[in-house]
Coordinates of C-alpha atoms in Angstrom, one line a residue:
X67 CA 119.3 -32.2 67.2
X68 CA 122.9 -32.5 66.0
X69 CA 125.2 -29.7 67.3
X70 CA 126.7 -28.3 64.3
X71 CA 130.1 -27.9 66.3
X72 CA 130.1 -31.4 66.7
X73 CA 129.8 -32.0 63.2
X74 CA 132.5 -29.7 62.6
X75 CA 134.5 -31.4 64.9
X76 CA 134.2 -35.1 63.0
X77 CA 134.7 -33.8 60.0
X78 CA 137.8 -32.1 61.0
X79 CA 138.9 -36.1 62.3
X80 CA 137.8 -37.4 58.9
X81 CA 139.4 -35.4 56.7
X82 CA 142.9 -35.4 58.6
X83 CA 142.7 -38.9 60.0
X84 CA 143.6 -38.9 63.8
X85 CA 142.4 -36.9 66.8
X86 CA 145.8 -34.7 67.4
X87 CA 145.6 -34.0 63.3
X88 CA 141.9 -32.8 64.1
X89 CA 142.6 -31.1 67.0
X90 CA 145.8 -29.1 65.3
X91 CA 143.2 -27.9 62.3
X92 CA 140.7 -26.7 64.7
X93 CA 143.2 -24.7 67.0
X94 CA 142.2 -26.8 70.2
X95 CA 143.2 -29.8 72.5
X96 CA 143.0 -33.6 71.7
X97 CA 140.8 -33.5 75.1
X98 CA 138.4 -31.3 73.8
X99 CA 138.2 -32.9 70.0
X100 CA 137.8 -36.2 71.8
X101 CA 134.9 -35.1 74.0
X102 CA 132.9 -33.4 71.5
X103 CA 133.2 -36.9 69.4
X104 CA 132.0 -38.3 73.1
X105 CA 128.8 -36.4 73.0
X106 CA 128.3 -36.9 69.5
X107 CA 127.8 -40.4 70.2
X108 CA 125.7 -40.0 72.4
X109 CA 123.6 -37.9 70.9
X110 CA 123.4 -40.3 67.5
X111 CA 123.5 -43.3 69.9
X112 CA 125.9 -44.9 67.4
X113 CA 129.8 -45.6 67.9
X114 CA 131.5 -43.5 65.6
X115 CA 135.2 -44.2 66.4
X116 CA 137.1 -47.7 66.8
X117 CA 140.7 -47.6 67.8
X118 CA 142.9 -49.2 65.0
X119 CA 146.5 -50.1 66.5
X120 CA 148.0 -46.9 68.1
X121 CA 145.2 -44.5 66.1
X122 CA 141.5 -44.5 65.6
X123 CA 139.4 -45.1 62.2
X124 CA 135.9 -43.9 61.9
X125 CA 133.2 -46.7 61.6
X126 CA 130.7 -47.6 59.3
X127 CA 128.2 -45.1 61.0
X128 CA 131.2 -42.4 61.5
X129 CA 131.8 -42.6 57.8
X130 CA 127.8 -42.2 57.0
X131 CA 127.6 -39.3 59.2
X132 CA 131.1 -37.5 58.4
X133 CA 129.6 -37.4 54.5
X134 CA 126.3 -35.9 55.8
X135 CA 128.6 -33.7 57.9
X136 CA 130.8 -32.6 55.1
X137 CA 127.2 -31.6 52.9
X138 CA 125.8 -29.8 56.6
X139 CA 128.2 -27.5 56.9
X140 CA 128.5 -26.9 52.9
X141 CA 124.8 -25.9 53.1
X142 CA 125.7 -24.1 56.7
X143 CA 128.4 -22.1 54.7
X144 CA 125.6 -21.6 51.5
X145 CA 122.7 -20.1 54.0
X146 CA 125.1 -17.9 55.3
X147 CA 125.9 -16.7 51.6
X148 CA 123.1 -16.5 50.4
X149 CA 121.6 -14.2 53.9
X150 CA 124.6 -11.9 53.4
X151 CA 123.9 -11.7 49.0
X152 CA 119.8 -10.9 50.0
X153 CA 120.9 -8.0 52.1
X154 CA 123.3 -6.6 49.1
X155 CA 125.5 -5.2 51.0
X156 CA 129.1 -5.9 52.9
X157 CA 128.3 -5.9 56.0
X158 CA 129.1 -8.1 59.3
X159 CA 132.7 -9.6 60.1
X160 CA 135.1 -10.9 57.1
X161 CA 138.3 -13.3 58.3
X162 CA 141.7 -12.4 56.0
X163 CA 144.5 -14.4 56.3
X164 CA 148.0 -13.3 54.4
X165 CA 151.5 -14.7 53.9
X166 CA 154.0 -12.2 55.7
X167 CA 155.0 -10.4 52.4
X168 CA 151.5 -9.5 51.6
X169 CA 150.2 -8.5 54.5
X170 CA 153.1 -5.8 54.3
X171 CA 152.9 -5.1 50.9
X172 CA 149.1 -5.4 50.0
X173 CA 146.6 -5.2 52.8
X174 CA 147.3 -2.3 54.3
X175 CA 146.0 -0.6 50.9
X176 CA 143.0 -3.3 50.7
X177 CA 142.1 -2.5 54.2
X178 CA 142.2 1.2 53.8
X179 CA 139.9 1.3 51.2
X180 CA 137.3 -1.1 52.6
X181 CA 136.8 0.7 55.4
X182 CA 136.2 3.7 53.2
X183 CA 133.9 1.8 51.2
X184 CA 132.1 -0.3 53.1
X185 CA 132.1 0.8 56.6
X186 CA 129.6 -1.6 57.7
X187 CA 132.3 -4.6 57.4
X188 CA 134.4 -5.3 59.9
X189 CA 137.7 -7.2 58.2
X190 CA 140.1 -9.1 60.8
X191 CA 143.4 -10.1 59.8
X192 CA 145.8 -13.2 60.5
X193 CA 148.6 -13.6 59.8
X194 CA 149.9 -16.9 58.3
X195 CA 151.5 -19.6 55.9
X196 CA 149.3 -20.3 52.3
X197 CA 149.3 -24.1 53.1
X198 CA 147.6 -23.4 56.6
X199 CA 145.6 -20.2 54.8
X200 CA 144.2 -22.8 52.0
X201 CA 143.2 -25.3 54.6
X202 CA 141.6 -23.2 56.5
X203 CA 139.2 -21.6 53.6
X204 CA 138.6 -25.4 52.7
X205 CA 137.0 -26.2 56.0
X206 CA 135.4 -22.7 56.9
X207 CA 136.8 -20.8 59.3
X208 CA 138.6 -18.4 56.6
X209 CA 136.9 -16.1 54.4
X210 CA 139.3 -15.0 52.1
X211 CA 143.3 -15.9 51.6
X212 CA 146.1 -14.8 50.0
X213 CA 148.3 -16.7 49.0
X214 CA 151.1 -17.5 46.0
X215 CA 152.4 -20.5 43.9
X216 CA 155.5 -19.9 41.2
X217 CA 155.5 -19.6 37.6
X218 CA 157.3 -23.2 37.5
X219 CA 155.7 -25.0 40.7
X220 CA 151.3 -24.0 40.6
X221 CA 149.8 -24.7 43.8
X222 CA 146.8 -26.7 43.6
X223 CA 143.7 -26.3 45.3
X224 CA 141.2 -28.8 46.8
X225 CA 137.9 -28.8 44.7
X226 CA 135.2 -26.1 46.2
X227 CA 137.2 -23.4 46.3
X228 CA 137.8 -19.9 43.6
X229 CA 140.6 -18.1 43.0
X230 CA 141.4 -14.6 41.5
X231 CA 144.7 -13.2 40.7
X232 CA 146.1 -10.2 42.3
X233 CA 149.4 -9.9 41.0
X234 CA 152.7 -10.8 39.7
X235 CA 155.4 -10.6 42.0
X236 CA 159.3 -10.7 40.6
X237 CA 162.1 -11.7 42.7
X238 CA 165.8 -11.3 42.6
X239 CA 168.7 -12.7 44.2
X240 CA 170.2 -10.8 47.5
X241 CA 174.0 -11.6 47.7
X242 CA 176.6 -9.8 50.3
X243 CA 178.0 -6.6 49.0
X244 CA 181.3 -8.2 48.4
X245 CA 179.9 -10.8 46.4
X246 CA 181.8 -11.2 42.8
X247 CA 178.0 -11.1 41.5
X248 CA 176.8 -7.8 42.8
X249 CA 177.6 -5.7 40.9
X250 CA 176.0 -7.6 37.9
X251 CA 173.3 -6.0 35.8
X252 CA 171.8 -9.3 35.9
X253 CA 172.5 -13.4 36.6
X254 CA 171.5 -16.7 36.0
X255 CA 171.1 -19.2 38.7
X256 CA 173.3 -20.9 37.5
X257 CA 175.9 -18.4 38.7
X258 CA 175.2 -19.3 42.1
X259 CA 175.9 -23.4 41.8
X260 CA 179.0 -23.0 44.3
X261 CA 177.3 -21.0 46.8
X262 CA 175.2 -21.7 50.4
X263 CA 172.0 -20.5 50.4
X264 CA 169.3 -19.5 52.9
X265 CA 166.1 -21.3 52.6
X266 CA 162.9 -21.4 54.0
X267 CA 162.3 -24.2 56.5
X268 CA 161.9 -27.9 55.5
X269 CA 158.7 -28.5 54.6
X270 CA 157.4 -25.2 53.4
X271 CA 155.9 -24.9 49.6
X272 CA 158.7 -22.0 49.1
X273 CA 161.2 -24.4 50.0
X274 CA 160.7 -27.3 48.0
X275 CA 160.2 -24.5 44.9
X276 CA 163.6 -23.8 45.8
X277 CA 165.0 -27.2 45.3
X278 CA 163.3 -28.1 42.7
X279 CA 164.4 -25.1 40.8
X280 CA 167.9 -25.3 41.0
X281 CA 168.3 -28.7 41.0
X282 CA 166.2 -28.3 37.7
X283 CA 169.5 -25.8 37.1
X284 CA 171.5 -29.1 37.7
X285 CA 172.7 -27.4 40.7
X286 CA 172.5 -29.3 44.2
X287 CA 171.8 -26.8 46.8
X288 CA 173.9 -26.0 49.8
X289 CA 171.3 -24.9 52.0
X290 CA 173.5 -23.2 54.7
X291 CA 170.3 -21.7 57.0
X292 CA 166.6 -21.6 57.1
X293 CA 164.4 -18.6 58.3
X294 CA 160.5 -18.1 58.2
X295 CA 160.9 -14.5 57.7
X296 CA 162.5 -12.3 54.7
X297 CA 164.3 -9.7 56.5
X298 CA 165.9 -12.6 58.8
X299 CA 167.3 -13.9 55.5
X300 CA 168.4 -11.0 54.4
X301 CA 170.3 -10.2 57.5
X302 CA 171.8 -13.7 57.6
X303 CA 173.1 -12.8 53.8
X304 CA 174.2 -9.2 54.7
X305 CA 176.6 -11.1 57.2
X306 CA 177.9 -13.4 54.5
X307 CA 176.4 -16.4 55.1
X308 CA 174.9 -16.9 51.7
X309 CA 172.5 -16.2 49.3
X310 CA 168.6 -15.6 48.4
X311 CA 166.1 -15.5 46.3
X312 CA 163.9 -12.2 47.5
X313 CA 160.1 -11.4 46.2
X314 CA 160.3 -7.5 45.2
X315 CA 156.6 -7.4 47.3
X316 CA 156.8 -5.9 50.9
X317 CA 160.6 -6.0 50.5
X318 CA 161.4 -2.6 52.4
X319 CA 164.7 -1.0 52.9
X320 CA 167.2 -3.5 52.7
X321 CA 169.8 -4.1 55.5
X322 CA 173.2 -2.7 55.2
X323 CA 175.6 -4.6 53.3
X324 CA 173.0 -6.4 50.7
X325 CA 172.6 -5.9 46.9
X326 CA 169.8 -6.9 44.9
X327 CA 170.7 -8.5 41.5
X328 CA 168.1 -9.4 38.7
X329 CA 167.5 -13.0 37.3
X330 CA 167.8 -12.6 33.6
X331 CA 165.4 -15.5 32.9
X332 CA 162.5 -13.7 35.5
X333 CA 161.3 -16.0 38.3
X334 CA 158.2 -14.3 40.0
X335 CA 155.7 -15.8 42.8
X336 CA 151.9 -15.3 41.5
X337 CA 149.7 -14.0 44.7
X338 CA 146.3 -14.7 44.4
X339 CA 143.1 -14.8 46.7
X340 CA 141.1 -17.9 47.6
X341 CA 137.3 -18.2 48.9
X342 CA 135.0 -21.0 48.8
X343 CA 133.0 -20.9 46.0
X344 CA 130.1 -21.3 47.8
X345 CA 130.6 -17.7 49.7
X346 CA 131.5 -16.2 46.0
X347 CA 128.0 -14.6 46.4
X348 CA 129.0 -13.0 49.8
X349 CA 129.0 -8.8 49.1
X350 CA 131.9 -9.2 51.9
X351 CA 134.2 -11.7 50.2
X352 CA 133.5 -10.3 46.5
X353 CA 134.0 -6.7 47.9
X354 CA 137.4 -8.0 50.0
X355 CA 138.5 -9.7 46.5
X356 CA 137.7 -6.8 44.3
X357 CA 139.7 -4.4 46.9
X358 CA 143.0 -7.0 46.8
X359 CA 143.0 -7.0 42.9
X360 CA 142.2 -3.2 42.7
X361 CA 145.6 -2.6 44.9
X362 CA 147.3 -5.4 42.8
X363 CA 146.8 -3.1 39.8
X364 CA 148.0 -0.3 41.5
X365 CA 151.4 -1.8 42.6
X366 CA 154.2 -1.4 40.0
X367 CA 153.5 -4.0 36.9
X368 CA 155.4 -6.9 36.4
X369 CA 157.0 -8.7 33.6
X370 CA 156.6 -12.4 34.5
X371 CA 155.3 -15.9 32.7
X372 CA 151.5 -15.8 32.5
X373 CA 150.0 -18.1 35.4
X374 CA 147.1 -21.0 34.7
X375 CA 144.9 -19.6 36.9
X376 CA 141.8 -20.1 35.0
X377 CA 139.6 -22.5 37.4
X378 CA 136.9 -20.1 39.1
X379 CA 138.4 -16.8 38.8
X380 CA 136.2 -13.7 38.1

């Protein structure tokens, strides 16, 4: 018998190509990704991994049995759909994962209202990043995510998993109250081409939107600081140290000493939820979408570009 966490475990190491990249997905040690591979050849008898120069590459029989591992836990992830869809109801556990923003500004609402109507689920949430969120629906251990792309910079999903929209999201740019800006009634980014901005860190999808869109302005941007967290930024800006661009969704009050101006052209964030299309015919994940688009409807409407966000949707 193969152990299905076993599987899991070399399919983890095929898709992200080393042991510490596998081991960093899953959430454990290189010591424990390394003996599960162990047993795993012992159990097939085969040798599954050759070291390559300072790495590892899967052999012949490690590539044959990552593909049957990649269809296992598919079908693993199918069964389990298609038990909860006989039953008809949401029941069991559901795993939600949430960019900061939306956690504050959406689930809260979405969580409310599943326990009222389904009091037989039992939703967990997490916290975390939409890069991190999307990987983590593509190899299972995520239900449902939300996450966001930009009118100008769609984020694009691996093949096998759905999407729905939830809702349009404006943002505006937070300047220092003595800003020669802030009292506009509106600006263009170009306004902004001699100023620092704070950013998000290097690396992150909001980031490189960032760049790309002013530099698209034909401005270079001065990026001054970098912060995970909105409120962080807009503290650093309510002490002068620059500007930023701020999604209207889970804003709250603002600090003292920042002002909110409008981008006449609008720029908005799209937030959306992702599931695996083989779980679309979970009652848990269709009810847990259904509840995130019925409290996107009931936040303020936006006026922003329409998003291409056609593929799988219901």
């Amino acid at each position: 018998m193969l152990n299905l966490e076993r599987l899991r475990t070399l399919d983890a190491v095929a898709r992200y190509g080393s042991v510490s990249a596998a081991a960093a997905e899953l959430q454990v040690t290189t010591s424990a990704v390394s003996q599960q591979l162990a047993k795993l050849e012992r159990e097939t008898g085969e040798r599954l991994l050759a070291r390559q120069g300072r790495g590892i590459r899967l052999t012949d029989a490690g590539r044959l049995l990552a593909a049957h591992a990649e269809r296992i836990l598919s079908q693993v992830a199918l069964a389990r759909s298609d038990l909860e869809a006989q039953r008809g109801r949401a029941v069991g556990r559901l795993l939600l994962g949430a960019f900061p923003t939306a956690v504050r500004g959406v689930l809260p609402a979405v969580l409310t209202r599943l326990r009222a109507d389904h009091p037989q689920l039992t939703v967990t949430t997490e916290e975390m990043r939409p890069e991190e969120a999307v990987r983590r629906i593509e190899r299972g251990d995520l239900d449902v995510a939300v996450v966001l792309d930009w009118t100008n910079r769609p984020m694009p999903l691996p093949a096998g998993l759905s999407r729905a929209m939830v809702l349009d999201d404006p943002v505006d740019v937070a300047v220092p109250a003595a800003h020669p800006l802030a009292d506009r009634p509106d600006v263009l980014l170009e306004d902004f081409a001699d100023d620092e901005w704070v950013s998000w860190p290097q690396g992150e999808f909001c980031h490189d939107w960032l760049l790309g869109t002013l530099r698209a302005q034909g401005i270079e941007p001065r990026i001054a600081h970098m912060a995970d967290e909105h409120h962080t930024q807009l503290v650093l800006v309510a002490a002068g140290l620059g500007v930023v661009v701020s999604p209207r969704l889970g804003r709250g009050p603002l600090p003292a000493g920042v002002r909110m101006v409008p981008v006449r052209e609008a720029m908005c964030r799209h937030v959306f939820a992702v599931w695996r299309a083989d779980a679309g015919a979970r009652p848990s994940v269709r009810a847990t979408v259904d509840a995130l688009r019925a409290a996107g409807r009931e936040l303020a409407p936006a006026s922003c570009p329409p998003a291409d966000h056609s593929d799988g949707s219901w």
